[in-house]
CSV table of C-alpha atoms in Angstrom, one decimal:
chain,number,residue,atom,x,y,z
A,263,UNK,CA,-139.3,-43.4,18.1
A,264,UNK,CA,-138.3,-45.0,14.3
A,265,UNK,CA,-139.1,-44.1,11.4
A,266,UNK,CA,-141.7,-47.0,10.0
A,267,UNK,CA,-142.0,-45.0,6.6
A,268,UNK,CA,-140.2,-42.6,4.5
A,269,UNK,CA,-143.0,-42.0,1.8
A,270,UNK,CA,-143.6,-37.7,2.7
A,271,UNK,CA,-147.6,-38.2,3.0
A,272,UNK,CA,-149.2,-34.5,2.5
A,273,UNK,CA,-151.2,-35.8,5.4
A,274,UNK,CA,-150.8,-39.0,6.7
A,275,UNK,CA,-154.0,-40.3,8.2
A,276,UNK,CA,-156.1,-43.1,9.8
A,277,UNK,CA,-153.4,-45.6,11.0
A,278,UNK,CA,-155.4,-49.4,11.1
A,279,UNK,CA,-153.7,-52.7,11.7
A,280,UNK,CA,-155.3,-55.2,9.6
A,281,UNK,CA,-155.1,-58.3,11.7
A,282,UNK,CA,-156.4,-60.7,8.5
A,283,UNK,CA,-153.0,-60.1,6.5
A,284,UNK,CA,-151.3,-58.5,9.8
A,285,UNK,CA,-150.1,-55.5,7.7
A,286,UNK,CA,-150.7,-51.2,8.9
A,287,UNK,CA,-152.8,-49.5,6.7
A,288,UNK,CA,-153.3,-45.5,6.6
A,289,UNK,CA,-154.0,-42.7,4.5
A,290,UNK,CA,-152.2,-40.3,1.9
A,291,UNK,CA,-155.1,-37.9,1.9
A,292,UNK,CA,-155.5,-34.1,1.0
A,293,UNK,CA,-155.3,-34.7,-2.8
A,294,UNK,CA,-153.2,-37.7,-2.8
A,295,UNK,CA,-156.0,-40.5,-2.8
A,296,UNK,CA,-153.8,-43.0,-1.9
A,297,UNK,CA,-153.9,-45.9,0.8
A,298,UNK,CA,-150.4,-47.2,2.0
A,299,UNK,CA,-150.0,-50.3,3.3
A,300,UNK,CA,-146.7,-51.4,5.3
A,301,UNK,CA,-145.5,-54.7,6.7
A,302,UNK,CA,-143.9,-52.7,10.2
A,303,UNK,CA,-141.0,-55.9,10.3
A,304,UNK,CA,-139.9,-55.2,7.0
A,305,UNK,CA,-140.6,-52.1,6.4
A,306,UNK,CA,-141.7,-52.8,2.8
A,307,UNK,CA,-144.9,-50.7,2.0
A,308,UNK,CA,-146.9,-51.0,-1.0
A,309,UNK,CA,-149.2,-48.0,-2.3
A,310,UNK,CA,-152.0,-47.8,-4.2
A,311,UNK,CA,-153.6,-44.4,-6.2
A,312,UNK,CA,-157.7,-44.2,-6.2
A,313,UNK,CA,-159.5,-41.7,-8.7
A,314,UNK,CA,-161.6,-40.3,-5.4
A,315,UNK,CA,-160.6,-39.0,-1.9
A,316,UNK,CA,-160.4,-41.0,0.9
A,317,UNK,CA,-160.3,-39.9,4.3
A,318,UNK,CA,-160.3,-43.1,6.7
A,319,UNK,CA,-159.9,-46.5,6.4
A,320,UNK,CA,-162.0,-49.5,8.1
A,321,UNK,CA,-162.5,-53.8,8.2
A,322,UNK,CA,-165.6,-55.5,8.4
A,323,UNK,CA,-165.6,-59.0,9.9
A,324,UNK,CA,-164.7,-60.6,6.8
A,325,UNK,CA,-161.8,-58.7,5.9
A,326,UNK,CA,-163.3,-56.3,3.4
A,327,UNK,CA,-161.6,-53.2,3.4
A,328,UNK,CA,-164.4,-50.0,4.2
A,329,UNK,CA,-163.5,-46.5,2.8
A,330,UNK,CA,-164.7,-42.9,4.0
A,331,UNK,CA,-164.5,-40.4,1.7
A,332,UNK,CA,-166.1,-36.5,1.6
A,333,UNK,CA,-169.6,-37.4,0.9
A,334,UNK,CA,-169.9,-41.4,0.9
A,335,UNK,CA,-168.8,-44.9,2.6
A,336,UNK,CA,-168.1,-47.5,0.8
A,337,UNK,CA,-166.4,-51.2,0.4
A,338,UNK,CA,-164.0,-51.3,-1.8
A,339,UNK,CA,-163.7,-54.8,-3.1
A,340,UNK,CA,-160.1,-56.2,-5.1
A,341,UNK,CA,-161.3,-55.7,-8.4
A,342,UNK,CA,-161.8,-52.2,-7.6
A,343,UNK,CA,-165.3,-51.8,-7.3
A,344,UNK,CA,-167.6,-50.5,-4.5
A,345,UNK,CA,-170.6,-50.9,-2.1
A,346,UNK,CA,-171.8,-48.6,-0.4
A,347,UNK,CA,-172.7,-48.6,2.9
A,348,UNK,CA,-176.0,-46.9,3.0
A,349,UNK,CA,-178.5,-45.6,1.0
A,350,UNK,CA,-177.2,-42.6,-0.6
A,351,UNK,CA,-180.5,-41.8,-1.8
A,352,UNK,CA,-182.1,-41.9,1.7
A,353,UNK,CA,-179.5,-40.6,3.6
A,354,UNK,CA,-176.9,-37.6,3.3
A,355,UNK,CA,-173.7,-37.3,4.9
A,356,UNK,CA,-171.8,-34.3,3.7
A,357,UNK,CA,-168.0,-32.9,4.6
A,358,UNK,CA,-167.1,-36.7,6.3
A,359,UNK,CA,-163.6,-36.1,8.2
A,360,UNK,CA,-162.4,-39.2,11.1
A,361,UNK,CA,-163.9,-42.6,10.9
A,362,UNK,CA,-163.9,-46.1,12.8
A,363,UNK,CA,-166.0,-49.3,13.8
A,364,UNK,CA,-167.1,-48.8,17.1
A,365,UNK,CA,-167.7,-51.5,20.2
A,366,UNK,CA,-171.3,-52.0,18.7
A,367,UNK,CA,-169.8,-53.5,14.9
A,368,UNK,CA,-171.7,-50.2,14.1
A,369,UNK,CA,-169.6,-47.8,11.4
A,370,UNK,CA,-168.8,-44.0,12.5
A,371,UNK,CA,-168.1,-41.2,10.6
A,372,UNK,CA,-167.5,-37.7,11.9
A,373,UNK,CA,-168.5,-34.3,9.6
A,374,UNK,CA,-166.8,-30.9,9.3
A,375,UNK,CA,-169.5,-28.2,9.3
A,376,UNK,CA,-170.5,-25.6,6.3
A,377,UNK,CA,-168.6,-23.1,8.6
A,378,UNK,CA,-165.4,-25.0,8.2
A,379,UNK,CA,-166.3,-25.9,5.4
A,380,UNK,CA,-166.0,-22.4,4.2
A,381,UNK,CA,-169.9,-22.1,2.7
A,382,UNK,CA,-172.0,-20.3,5.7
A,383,UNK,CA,-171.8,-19.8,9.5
A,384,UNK,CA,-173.6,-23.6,10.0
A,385,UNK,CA,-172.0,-25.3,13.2
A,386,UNK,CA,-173.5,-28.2,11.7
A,387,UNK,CA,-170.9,-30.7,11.9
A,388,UNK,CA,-172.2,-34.3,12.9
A,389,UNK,CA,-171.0,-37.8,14.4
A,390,UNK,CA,-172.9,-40.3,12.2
A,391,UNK,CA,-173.3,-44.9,12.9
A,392,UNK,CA,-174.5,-46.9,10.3
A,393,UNK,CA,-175.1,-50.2,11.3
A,394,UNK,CA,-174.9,-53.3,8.9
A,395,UNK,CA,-178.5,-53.3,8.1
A,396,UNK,CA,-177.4,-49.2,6.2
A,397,UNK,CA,-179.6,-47.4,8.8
A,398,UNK,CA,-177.7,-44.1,9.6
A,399,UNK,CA,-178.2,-42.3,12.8
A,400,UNK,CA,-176.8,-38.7,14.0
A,401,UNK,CA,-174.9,-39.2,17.4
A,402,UNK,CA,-173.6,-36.1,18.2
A,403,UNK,CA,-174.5,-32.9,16.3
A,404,UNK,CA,-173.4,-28.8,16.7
A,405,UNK,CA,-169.7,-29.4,15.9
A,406,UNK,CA,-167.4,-27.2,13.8
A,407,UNK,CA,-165.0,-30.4,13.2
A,408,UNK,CA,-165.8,-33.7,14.7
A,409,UNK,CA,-162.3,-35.7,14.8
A,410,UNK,CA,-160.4,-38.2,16.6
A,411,UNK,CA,-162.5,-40.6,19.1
A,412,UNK,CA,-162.2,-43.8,20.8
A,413,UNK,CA,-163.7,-46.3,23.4
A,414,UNK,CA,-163.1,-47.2,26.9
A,415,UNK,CA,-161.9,-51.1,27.7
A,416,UNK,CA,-164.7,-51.8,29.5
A,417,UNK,CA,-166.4,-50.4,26.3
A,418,UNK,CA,-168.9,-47.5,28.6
A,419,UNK,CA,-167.6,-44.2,27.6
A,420,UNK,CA,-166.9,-42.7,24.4
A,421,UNK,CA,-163.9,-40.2,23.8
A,422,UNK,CA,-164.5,-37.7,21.3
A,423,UNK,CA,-163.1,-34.3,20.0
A,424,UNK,CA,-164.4,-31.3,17.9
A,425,UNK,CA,-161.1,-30.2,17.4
A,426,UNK,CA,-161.9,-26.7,16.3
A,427,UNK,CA,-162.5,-26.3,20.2
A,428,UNK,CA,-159.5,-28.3,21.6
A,429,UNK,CA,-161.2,-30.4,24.1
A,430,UNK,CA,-161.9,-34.2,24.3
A,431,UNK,CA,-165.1,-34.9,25.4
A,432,UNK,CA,-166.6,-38.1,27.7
A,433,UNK,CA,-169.7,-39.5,27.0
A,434,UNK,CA,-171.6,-42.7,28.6
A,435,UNK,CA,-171.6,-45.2,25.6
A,436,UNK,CA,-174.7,-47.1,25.5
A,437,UNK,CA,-173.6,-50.5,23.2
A,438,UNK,CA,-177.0,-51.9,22.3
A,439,UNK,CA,-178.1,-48.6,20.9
A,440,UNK,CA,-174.8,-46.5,19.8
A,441,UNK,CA,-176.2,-43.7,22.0
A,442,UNK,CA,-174.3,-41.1,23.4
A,443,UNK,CA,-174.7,-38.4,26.4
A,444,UNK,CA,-172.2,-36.3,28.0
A,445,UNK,CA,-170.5,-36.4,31.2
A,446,UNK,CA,-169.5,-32.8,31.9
A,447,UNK,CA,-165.8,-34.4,31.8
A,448,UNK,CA,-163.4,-32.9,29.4
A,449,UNK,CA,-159.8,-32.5,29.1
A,450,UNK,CA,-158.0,-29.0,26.9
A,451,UNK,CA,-155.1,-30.7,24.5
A,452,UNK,CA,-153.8,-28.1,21.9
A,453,UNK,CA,-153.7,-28.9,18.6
A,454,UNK,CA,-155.8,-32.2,19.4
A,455,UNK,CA,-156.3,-34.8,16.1
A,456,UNK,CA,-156.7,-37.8,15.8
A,457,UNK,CA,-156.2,-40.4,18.8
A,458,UNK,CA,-156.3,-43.9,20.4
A,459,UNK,CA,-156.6,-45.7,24.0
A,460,UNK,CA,-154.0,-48.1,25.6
A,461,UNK,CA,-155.9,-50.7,27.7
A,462,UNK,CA,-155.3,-48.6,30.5
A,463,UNK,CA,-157.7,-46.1,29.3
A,464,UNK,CA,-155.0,-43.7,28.4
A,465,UNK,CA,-155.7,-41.5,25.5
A,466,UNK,CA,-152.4,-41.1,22.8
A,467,UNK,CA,-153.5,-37.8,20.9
A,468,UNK,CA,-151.6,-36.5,17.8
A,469,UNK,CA,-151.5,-32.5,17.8
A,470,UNK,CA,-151.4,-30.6,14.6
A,471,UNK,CA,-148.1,-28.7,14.6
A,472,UNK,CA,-146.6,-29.6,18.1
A,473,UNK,CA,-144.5,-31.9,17.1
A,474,UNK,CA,-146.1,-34.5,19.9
A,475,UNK,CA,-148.2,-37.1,21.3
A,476,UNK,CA,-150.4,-36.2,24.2
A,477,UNK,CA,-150.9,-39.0,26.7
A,478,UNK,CA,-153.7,-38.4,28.5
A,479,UNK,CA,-155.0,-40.2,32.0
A,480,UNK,CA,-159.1,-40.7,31.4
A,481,UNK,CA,-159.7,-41.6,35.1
A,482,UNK,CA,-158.6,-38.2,36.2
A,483,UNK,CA,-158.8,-36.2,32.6
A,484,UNK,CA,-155.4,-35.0,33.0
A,485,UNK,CA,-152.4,-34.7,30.7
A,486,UNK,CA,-149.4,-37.4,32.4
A,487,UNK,CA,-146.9,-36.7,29.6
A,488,UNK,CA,-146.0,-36.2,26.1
A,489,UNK,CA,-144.3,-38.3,23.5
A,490,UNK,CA,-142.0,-36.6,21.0
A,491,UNK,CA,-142.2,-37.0,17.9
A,492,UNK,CA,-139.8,-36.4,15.1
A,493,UNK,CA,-142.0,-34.2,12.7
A,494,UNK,CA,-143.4,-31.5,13.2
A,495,UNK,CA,-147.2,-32.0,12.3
A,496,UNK,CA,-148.7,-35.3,13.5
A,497,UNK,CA,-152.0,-35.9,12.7
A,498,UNK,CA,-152.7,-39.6,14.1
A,499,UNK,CA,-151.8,-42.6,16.2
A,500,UNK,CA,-152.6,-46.3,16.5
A,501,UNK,CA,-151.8,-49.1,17.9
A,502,UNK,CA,-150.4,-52.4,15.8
A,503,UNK,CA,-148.6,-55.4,15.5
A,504,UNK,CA,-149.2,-59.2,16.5
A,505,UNK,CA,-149.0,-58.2,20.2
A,506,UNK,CA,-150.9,-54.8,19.5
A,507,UNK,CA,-147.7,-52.9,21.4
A,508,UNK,CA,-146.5,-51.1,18.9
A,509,UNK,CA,-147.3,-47.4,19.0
A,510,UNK,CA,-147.6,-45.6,15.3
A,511,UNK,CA,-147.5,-42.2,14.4
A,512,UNK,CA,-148.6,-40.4,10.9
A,513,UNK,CA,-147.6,-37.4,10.0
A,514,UNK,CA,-147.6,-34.4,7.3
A,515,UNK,CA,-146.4,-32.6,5.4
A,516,UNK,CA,-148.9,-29.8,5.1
A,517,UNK,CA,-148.3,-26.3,7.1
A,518,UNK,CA,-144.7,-27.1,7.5
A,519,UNK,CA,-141.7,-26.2,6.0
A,520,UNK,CA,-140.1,-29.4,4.5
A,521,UNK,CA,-136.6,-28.0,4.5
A,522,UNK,CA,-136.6,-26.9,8.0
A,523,UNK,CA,-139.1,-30.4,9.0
A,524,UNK,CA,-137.0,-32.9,6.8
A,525,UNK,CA,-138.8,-36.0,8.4
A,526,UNK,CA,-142.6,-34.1,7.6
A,527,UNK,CA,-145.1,-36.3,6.2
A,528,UNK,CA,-143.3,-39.6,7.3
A,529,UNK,CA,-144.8,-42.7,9.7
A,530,UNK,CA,-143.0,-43.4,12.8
A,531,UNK,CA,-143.2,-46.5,15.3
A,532,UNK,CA,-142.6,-47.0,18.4
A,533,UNK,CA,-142.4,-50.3,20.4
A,534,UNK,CA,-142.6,-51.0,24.0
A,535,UNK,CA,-144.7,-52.4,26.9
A,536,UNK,CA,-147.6,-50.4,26.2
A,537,UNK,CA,-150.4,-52.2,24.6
A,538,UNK,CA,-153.6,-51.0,22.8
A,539,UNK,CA,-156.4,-53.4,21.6
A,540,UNK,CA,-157.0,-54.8,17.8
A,541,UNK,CA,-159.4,-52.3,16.0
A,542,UNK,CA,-163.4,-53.2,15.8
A,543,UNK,CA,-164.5,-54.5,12.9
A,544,UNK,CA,-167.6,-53.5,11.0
A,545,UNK,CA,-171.4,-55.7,11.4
């Protein structure tokens, strides 16, 4: 595994390929407010500093770039100003955490709950869509800190982690109405972030503080093997590139010790014959 980037992200977070300008975009988050963008042949990235938080980065079809922050989703057009997503005055998502465009073009957004949050006992963490018309609709609810998730190839099952419990989930995905319901199949991965799916259905899983990449086998919900990785605490994955088979890792910096973790908060890539699919767009 390379090193793709040797900016030390406090958490480095929400790895996207952008296929219109065919550059990786991710996150700088916990403070930082900043989205990195990086051309993975040169290696050249380009950083840019936002007055407000952002958590996870999306497309629509058109290109525009979709931002997730604590309590709002937004465009964010070049001259710097937004659109939201939603009614804000209709509709309340609070404590927003892992975000992507789903099979459906719909938008979803994961919640922490007060509990985590630190307020009350509330497990009242949530998996929001918002479709293009701004309707917003609870998917899953009762979590404690919804997180990574992904879709099958074939576009029928929905992987999805509260990670304050450690387990992936599998739910039947129902496209035309972004509905979920559970399976009874789930799979224990310590640590377990955020993740992504090969187009073999294989799950790559970044775990908080292993220093790792779980690769995990959906058809029998079993862990094959595990990727190294070069920092300590990896916090996502993604797929990129023109031939989508190039593996990328983000990383932190946060609950490590930077002396003893020298490579802590940096991006790593990895090519090789495994391939993952370009990410949904939004509408």
């Amino acid at each position: 595994m390379n090193i793709l980037s040797r900016k030390h992200c406090i958490i480095g977070e929400s790895p996207i390929w952008n296929e219109f300008d065919q550059k990786l975009y991710q996150v700088n988050g916990y403070g930082a407010n900043e989205v990195c963008i990086i051309d993975i042949r040169t290696k050249e990235i380009t950083v840019k500093k936002y007055d407000f938080s952002i958590l996870a980065i999306s497309f629509d079809k058109q290109g525009r770039m979709i931002i997730s922050c604590k309590d709002v989703a937004f465009y964010l057009n070049c001259d710097g100003t937004r659109e939201e997503l939603y009614d804000t005055s209709e509709y309340s998502i609070r404590y927003g955490n892992d975000a992507k465009v789903g099979p459906d073009g719909r938008y979803y957004i994961g919640t922490q709950s007060r509990k985590r949050m630190g307020i009350d006992n509330s497990i009242d963490g949530k998996l929001y869509s918002i479709d293009k018309s701004g309707k917003v609709k609870v998917v899953i609810d009762n979590m404690i800190l919804s997180n990574g998730f992904d879709w099958s190839m074939d576009e029928k099952r929905f992987y999805h982690t509260d990670s304050d419990t450690e387990y992936i989930k599998e739910y039947l995905f129902d496209k035309l109405t972004g509905s979920c319901e559970y399976t009874g199949r789930k799979i224990k991965v310590d640590g377990i972030d955020g993740f992504t799916i090969d187009i073999q259905d294989n799950i790559y899983a970044a775990c908080w503080g292993r220093g790792h990449i779980a690769v995990v086998d959906t058809k029998d919900m079993i862990i094959k093997k595990y990727i190294k990785v070069p920092a300590k605490v990896t916090t996502s994955c993604a797929f990129a590139g023109e031939n989508m088979n190039n593996l990328v890792v983000t990383t932190a910096t946060l609950d490590t010790d930077i002396i003893g973790d020298s490579l802590a908060g940096y991006t790593f890539i990895c090519e090789n014959d495994i391939v993952g699919r370009k990410p949904f767009l939004f509408g």
